[in-house]
mmCIF file of C-alpha atoms in Angstrom:
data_model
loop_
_atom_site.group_PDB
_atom_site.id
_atom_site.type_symbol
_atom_site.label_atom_id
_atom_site.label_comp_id
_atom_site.label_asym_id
_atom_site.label_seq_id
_atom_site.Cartn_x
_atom_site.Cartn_y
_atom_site.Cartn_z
ATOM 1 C CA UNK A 1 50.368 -9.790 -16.057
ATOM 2 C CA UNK A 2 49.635 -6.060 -17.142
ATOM 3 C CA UNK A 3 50.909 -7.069 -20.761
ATOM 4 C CA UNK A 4 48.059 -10.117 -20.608
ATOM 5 C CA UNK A 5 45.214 -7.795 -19.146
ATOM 6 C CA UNK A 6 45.840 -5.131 -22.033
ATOM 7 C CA UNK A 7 45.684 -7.549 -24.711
ATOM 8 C CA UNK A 8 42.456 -9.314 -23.173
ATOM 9 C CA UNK A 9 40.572 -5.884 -23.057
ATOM 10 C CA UNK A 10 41.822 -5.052 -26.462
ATOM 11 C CA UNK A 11 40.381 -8.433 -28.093
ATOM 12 C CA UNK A 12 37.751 -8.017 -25.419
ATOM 13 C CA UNK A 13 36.891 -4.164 -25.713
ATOM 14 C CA UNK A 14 33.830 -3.906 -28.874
ATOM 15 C CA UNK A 15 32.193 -6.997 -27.483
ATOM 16 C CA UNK A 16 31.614 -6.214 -23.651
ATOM 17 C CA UNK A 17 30.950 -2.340 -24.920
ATOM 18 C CA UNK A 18 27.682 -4.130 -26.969
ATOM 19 C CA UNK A 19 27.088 -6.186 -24.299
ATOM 20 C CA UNK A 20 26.903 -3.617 -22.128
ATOM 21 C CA UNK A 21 25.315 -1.066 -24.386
ATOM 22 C CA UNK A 22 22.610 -4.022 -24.791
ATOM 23 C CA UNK A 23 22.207 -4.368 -20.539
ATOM 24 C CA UNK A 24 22.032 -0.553 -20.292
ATOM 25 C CA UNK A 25 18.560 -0.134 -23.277
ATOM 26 C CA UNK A 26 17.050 -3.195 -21.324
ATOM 27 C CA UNK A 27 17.201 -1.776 -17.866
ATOM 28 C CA UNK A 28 16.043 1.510 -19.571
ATOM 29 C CA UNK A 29 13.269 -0.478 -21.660
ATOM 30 C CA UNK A 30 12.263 -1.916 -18.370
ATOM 31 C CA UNK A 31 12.370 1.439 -16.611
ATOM 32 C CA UNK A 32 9.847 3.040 -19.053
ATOM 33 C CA UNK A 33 7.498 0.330 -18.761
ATOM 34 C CA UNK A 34 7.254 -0.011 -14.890
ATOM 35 C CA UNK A 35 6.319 4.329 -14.761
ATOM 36 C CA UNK A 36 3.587 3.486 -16.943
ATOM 37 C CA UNK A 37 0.534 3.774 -15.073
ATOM 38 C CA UNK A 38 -0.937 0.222 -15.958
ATOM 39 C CA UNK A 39 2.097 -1.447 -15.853
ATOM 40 C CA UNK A 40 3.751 -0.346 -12.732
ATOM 41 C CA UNK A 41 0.840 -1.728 -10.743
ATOM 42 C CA UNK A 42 0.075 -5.153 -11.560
ATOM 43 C CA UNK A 43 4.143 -5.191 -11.453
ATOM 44 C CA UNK A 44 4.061 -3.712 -8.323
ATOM 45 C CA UNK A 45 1.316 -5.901 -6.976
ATOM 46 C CA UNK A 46 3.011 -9.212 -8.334
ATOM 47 C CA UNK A 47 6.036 -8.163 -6.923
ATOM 48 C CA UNK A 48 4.446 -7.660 -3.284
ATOM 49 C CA UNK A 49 2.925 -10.674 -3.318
ATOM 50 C CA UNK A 50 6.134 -12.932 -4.311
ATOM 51 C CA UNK A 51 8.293 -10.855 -1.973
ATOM 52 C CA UNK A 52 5.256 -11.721 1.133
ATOM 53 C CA UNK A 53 4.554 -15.727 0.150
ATOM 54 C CA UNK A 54 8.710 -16.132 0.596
ATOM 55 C CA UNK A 55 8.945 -14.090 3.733
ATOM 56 C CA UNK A 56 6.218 -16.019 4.950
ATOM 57 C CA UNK A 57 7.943 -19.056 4.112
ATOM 58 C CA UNK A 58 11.237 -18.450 5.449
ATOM 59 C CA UNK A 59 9.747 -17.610 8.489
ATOM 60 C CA UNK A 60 7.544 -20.463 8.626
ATOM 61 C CA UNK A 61 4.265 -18.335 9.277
ATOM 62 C CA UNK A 62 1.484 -20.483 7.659
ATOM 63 C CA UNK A 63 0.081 -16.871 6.494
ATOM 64 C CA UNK A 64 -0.883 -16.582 2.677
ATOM 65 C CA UNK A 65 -0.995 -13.772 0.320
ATOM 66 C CA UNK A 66 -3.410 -13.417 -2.372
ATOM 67 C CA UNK A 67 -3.539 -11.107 -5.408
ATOM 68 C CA UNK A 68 -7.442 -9.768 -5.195
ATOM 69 C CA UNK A 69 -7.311 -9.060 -9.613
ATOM 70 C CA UNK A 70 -10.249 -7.405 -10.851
ATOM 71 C CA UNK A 71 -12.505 -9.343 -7.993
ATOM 72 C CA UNK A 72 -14.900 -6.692 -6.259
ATOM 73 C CA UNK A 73 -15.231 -6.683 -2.273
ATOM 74 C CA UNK A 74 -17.972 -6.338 -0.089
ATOM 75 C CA UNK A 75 -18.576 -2.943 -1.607
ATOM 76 C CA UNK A 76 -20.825 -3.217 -4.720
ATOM 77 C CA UNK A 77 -18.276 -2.924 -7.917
ATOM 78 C CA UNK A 78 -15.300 -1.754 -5.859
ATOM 79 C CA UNK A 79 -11.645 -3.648 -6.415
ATOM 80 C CA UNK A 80 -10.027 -1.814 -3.770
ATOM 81 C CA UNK A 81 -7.841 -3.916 -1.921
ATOM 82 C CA UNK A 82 -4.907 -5.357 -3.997
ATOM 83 C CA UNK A 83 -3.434 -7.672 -1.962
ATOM 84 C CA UNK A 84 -5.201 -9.991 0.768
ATOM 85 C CA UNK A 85 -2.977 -11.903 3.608
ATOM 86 C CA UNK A 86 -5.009 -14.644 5.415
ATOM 87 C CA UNK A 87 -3.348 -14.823 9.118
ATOM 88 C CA UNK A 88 -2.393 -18.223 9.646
ATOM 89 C CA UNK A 89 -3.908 -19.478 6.289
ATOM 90 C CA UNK A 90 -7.177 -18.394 8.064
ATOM 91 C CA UNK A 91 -9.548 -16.271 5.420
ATOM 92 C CA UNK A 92 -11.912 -14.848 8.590
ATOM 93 C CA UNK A 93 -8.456 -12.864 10.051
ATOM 94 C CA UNK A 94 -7.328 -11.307 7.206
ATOM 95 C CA UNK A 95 -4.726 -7.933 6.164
ATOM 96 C CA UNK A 96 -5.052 -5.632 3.382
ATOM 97 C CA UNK A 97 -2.914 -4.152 1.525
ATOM 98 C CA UNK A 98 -3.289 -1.199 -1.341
ATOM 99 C CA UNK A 99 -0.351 -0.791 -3.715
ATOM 100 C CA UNK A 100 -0.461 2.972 -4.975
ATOM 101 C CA UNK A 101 2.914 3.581 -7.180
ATOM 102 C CA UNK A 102 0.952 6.863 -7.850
ATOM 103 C CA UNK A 103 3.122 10.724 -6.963
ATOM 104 C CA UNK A 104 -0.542 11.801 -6.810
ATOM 105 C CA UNK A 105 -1.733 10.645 -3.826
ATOM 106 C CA UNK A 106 -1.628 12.711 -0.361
ATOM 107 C CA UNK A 107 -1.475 11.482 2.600
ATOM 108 C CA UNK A 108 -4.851 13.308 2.982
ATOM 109 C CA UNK A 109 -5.607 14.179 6.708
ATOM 110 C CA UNK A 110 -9.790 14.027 6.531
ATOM 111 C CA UNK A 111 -10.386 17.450 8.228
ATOM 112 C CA UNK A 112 -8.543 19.562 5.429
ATOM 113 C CA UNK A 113 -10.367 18.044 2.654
ATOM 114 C CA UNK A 114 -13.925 18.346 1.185
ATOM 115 C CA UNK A 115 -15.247 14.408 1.442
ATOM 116 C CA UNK A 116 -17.564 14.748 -1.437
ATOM 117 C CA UNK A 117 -15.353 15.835 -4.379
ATOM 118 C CA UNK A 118 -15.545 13.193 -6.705
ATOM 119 C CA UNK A 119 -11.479 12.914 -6.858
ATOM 120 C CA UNK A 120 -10.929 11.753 -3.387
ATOM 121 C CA UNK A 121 -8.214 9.361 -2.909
ATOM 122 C CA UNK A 122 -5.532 10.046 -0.413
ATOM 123 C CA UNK A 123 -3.840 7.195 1.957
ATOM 124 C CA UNK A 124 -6.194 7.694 4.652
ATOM 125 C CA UNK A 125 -9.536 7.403 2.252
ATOM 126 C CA UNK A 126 -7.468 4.314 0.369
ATOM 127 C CA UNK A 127 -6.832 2.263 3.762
ATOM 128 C CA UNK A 128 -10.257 2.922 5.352
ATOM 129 C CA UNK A 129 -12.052 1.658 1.928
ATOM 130 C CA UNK A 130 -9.557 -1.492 1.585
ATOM 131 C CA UNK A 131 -10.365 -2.890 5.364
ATOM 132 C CA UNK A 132 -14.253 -2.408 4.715
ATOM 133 C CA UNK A 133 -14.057 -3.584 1.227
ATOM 134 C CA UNK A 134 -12.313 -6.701 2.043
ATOM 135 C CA UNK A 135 -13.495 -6.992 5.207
ATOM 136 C CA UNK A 136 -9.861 -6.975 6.496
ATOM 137 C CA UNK A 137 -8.830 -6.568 10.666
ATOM 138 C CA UNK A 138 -5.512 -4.173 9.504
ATOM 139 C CA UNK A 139 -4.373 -2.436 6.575
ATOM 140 C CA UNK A 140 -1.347 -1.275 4.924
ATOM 141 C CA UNK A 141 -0.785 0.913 2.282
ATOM 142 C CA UNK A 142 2.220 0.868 0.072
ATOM 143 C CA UNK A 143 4.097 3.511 -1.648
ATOM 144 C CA UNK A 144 6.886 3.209 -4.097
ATOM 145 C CA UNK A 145 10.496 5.542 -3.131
ATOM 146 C CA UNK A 146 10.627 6.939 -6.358
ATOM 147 C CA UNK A 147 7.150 7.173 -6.666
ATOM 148 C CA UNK A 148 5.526 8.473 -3.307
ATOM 149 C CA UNK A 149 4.075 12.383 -2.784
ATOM 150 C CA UNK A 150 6.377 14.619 -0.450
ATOM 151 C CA UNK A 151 3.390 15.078 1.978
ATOM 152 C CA UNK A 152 3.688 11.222 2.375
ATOM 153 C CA UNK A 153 7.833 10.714 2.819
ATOM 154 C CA UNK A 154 7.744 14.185 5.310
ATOM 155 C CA UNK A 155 5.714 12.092 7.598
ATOM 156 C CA UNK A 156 7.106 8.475 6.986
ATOM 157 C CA UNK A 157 10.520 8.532 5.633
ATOM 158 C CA UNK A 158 10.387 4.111 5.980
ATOM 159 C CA UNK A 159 7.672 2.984 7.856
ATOM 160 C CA UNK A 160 4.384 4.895 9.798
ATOM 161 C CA UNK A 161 1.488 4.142 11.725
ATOM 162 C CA UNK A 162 -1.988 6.667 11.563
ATOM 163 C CA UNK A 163 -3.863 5.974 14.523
ATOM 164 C CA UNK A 164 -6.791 4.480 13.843
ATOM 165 C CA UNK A 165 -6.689 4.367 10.311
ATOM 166 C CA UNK A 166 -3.816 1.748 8.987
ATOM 167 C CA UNK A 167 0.082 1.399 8.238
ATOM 168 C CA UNK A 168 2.096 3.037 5.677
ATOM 169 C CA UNK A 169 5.260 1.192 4.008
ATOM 170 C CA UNK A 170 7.701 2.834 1.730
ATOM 171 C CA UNK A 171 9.449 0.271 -0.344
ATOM 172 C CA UNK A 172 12.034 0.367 -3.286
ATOM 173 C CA UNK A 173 11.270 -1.707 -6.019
ATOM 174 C CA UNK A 174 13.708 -0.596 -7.897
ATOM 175 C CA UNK A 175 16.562 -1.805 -5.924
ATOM 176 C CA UNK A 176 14.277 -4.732 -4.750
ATOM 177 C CA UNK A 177 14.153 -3.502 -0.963
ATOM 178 C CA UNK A 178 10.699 -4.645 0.644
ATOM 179 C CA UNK A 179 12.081 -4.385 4.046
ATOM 180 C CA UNK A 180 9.846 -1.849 5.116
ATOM 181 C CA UNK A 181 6.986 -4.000 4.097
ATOM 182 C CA UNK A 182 8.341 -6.988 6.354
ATOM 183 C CA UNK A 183 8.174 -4.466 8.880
ATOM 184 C CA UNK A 184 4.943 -3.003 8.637
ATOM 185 C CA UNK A 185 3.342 -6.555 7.942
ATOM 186 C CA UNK A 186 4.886 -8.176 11.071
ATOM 187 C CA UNK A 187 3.213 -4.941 13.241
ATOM 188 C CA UNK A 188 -0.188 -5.685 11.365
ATOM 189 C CA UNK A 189 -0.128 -9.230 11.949
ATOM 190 C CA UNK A 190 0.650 -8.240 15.521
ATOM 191 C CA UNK A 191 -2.244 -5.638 15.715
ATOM 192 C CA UNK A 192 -4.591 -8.602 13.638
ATOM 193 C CA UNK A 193 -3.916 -11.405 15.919
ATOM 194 C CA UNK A 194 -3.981 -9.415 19.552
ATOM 195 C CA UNK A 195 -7.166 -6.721 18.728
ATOM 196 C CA UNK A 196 -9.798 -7.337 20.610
ATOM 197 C CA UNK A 197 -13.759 -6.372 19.786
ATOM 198 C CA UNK A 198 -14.941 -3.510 21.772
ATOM 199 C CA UNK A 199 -18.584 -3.995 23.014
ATOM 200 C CA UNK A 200 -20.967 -1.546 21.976
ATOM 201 C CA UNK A 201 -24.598 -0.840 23.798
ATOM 202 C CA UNK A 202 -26.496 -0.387 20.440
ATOM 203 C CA UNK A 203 -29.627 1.067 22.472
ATOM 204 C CA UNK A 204 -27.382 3.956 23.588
ATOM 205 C CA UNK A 205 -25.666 4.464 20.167
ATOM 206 C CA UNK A 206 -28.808 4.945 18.576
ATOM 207 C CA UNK A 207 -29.680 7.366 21.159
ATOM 208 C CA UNK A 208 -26.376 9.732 21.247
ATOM 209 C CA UNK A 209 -27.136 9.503 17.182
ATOM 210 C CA UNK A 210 -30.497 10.847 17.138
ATOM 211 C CA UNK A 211 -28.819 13.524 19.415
ATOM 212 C CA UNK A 212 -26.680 14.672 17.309
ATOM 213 C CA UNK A 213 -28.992 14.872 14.415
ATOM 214 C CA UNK A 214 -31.058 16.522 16.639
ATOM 215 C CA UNK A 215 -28.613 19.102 17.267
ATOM 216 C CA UNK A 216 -27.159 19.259 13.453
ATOM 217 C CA UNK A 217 -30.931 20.013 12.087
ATOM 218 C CA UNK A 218 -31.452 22.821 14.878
ATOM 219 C CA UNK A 219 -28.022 24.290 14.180
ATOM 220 C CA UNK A 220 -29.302 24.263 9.857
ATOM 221 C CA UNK A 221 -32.827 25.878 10.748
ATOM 222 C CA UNK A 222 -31.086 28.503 12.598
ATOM 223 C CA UNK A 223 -28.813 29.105 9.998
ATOM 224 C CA UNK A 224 -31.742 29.355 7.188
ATOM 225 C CA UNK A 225 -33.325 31.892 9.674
ATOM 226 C CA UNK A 226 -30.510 34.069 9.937
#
C-alpha cells in the first residue's frame, strides 16, 4: 500500500503542485479585489442579501431583502441604506441595513464629536441616517471581521445593541460566517414587528421647544455680553 501511495504522488507530484499553485493566486487574486474600496462593497452587499433571501427561506419567513443600488431615499440625493428587508413581504414595516467594510469608521458616540465637520460618518450617524432615509422601523449596521475599527470590536466582539440608535453585526465574509447577522436580524424583526408608536401632545412639544430656545438665546446674549 505504501509502495502504491509513493508512486501515485510521484506521477502525481508537478501536477497537484500547479494545481495548487493555480488555487492559491486565485484566492489571492480574489483577496485583492474584495479590499478594494469599490469592490468590497457591492460584494459585500450582494453577499448580504443572498445570505438574508435563503435564511428567510429556510425559515419560511415571507420577509424579502432588497439591494437599494444607487436609488436615493427620502433624503434628497442620499443612497444611504444598502440593503432594505420588507417584514413579511410588507414594504410599510421595513429594516435597514448599512454595509460599511470600511477600518475607518468609529463607532462614534455623538457627545465626543463635533456634528458639523463635514467628515462625519461613524455607526451611530450611519444607522440614524439609514432608518430616516429609508424610512425603516430598525436598523442594523454591518461590519466586516477583518475589516471593522477597534473602537467598534472593543464594544461588540459578535453582535451589539445601542439604545436607541440601531444594531451592530460583525460578520466574516471571508470564511462565509453571517451568523451574527441572522442574529441581529431576528432581534430587529422582533423590535419591528412588537414597537409600538408613542403618542406625542404636539401643543406641548412646541411649547417645551420654544423653551429651550428661549433659554439657548439668553444663555448666547449673555455670553456676547461678557
Amino acid at each position: 500500500m505504501e509502495d502504491r501511495l509513493s508512486a501515485f504522488l510521484s506521477k502525481t507530484q508537478n501536477e497537484l503542485g500547479t494545481e495548487l499553485e493555480s488555487l492559491k493566486m486565485i484566492f489571492e487574486m480574489k483577496k485583492e479585489l474584495f479590499y478594494k474600496t469599490t469592490v468590497k462593497g457591492i460584494l459585500a452587499e450582494e453577499d448580504i442579501a443572498e445570505f438574508l433571501n435563503n435564511y428567510f427561506s429556510e425559515k419560511r419567513l415571507k420577509d424579502k431583502a432588497l439591494l437599494t443600488g444607487n436609488i436615493a431615499g427620502e433624503l434628497q440625493k442620499n443612497k444611504t441604506g444598502d440593503i432594505i428587508c420588507e417584514v413579511n413581504g410588507t414594504p410599510e414595516l421595513k429594516i435597514v441595513i448599512e454595509c460599511k467594510f470600511d477600518k475607518s469608521i468609529k463607532l462614534g458616540d455623538i457627545a465626543s464629536k463635533d456634528v458639523f465637520t463635514k467628515k462625519f460618518d461613524t455607526a451611530w450617524s450611519q444607522l440614524i441616517e439609514a432608518q430616516a432615509n429609508r424610512d425603516a422601523k430598525v436598523g442594523i449596521i454591518v461590519f466586516d471581521r477583518s475589516l471593522v475599527d477597534g473602537s467598534i470590536l472593543r464594544e461588540y466582539d459578535n453582535v451589539g445593541f445601542i439604545q436607541g440608535i440601531g444594531f451592530v453585526s460583525i460578520i466574516d465574509s471571508q470564511k462565509g460566517d453571517y451568523s451574527n447577522l441572522a442574529i441581529a436580524y431576528m432581534l430587529a424583526r422582533d423590535v419591528a414587528i412588537n414597537a409600538k408608536i408613542p403618542e406625542v401632545d404636539f401643543n406641548f412639544l412646541v411649547i417645551l421647544l420654544n423653551r429651550i430656545i428661549k433659554d439657548i438665546n439668553e444663555v448666547l446674549t449673555i455670553k456676547s455680553l461678557v
